[in-house]
GROMACS .gro file of N, CA and C in nm:
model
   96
    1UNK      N    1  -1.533  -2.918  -0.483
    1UNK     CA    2  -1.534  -2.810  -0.383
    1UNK      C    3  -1.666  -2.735  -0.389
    2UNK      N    4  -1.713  -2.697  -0.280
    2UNK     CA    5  -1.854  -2.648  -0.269
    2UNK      C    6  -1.786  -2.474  -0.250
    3UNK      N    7  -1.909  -2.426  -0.272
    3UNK     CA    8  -1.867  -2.223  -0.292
    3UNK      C    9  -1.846  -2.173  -0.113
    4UNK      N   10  -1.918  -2.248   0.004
    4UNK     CA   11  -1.836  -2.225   0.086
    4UNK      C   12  -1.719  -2.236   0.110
    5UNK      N   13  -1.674  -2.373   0.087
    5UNK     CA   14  -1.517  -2.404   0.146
    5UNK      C   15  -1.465  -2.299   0.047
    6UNK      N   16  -1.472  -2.245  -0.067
    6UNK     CA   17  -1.387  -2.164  -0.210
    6UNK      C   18  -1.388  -2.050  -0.084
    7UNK      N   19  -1.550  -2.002  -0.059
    7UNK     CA   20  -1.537  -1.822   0.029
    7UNK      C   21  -1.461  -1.857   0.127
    8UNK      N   22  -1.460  -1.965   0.228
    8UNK     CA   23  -1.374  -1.993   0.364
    8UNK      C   24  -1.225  -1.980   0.320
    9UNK      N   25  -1.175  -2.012   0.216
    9UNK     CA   26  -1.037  -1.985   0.155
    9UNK      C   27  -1.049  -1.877   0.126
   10UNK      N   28  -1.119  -1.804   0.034
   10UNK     CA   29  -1.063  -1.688  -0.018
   10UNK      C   30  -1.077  -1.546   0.114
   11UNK      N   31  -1.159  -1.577   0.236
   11UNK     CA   32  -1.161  -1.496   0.311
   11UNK      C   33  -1.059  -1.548   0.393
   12UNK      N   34  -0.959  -1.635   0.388
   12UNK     CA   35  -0.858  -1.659   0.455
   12UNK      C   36  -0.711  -1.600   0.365
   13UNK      N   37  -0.708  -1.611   0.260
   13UNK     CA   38  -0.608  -1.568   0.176
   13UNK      C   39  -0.617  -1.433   0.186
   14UNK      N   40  -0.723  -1.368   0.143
   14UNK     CA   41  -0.726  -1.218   0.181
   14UNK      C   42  -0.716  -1.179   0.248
   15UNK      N   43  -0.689  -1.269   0.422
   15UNK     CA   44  -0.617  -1.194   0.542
   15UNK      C   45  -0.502  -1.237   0.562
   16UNK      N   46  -0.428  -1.336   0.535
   16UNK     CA   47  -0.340  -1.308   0.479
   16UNK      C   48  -0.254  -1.196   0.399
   17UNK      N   49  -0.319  -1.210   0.260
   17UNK     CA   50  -0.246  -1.094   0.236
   17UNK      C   51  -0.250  -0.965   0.287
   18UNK      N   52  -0.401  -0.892   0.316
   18UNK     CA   53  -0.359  -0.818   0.437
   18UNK      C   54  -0.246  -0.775   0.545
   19UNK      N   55  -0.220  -0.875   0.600
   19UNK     CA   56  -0.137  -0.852   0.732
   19UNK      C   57   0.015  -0.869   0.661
   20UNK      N   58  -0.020  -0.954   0.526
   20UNK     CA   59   0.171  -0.925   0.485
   20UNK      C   60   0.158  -0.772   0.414
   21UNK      N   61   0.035  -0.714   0.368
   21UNK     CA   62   0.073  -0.594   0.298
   21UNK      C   63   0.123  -0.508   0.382
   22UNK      N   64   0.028  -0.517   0.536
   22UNK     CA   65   0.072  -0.407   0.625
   22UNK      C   66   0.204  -0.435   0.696
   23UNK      N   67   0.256  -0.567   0.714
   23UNK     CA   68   0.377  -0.563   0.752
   23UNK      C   69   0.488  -0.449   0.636
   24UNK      N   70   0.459  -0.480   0.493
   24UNK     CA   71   0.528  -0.444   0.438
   24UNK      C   72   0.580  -0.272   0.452
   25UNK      N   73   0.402  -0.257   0.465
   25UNK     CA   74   0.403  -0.119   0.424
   25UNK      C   75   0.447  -0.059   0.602
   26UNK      N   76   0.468  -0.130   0.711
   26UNK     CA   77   0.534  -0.060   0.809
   26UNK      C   78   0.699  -0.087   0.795
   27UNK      N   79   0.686  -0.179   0.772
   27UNK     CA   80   0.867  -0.187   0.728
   27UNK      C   81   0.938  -0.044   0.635
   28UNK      N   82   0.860  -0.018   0.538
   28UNK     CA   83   0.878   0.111   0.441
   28UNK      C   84   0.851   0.213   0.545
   29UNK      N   85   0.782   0.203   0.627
   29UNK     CA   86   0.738   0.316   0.650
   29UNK      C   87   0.858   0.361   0.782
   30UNK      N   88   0.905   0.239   0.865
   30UNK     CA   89   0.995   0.237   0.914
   30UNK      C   90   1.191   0.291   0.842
   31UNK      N   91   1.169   0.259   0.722
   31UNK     CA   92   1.280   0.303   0.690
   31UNK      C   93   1.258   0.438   0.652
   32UNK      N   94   1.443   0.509   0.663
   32UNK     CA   95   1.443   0.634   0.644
   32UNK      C   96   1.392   0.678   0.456
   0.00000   0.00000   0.00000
C-alpha cells in the first residue's frame, strides 16, 4: 500500500465516523 491510498482511507473513515458521531449525538440530543 502506498501513503496515498492509506490518506484516501483514512480521510474516508474519518467521515465516516463523523456523520455516525453526529447522528449519534442528534439522536441524544433528540431524546428527552
Amino acid at each position: 500500500m502506498n501513503t496515498e491510498t492509506l490518506t484516501a482511507l483514512g480521510a474516508e473513515v474519518s467521515k465516516e465516523q463523523k456523520e455516525r458521531d453526529s447522528a449519534q449525538l442528534a439522536e441524544f440530543l433528540k431524546s428527552p
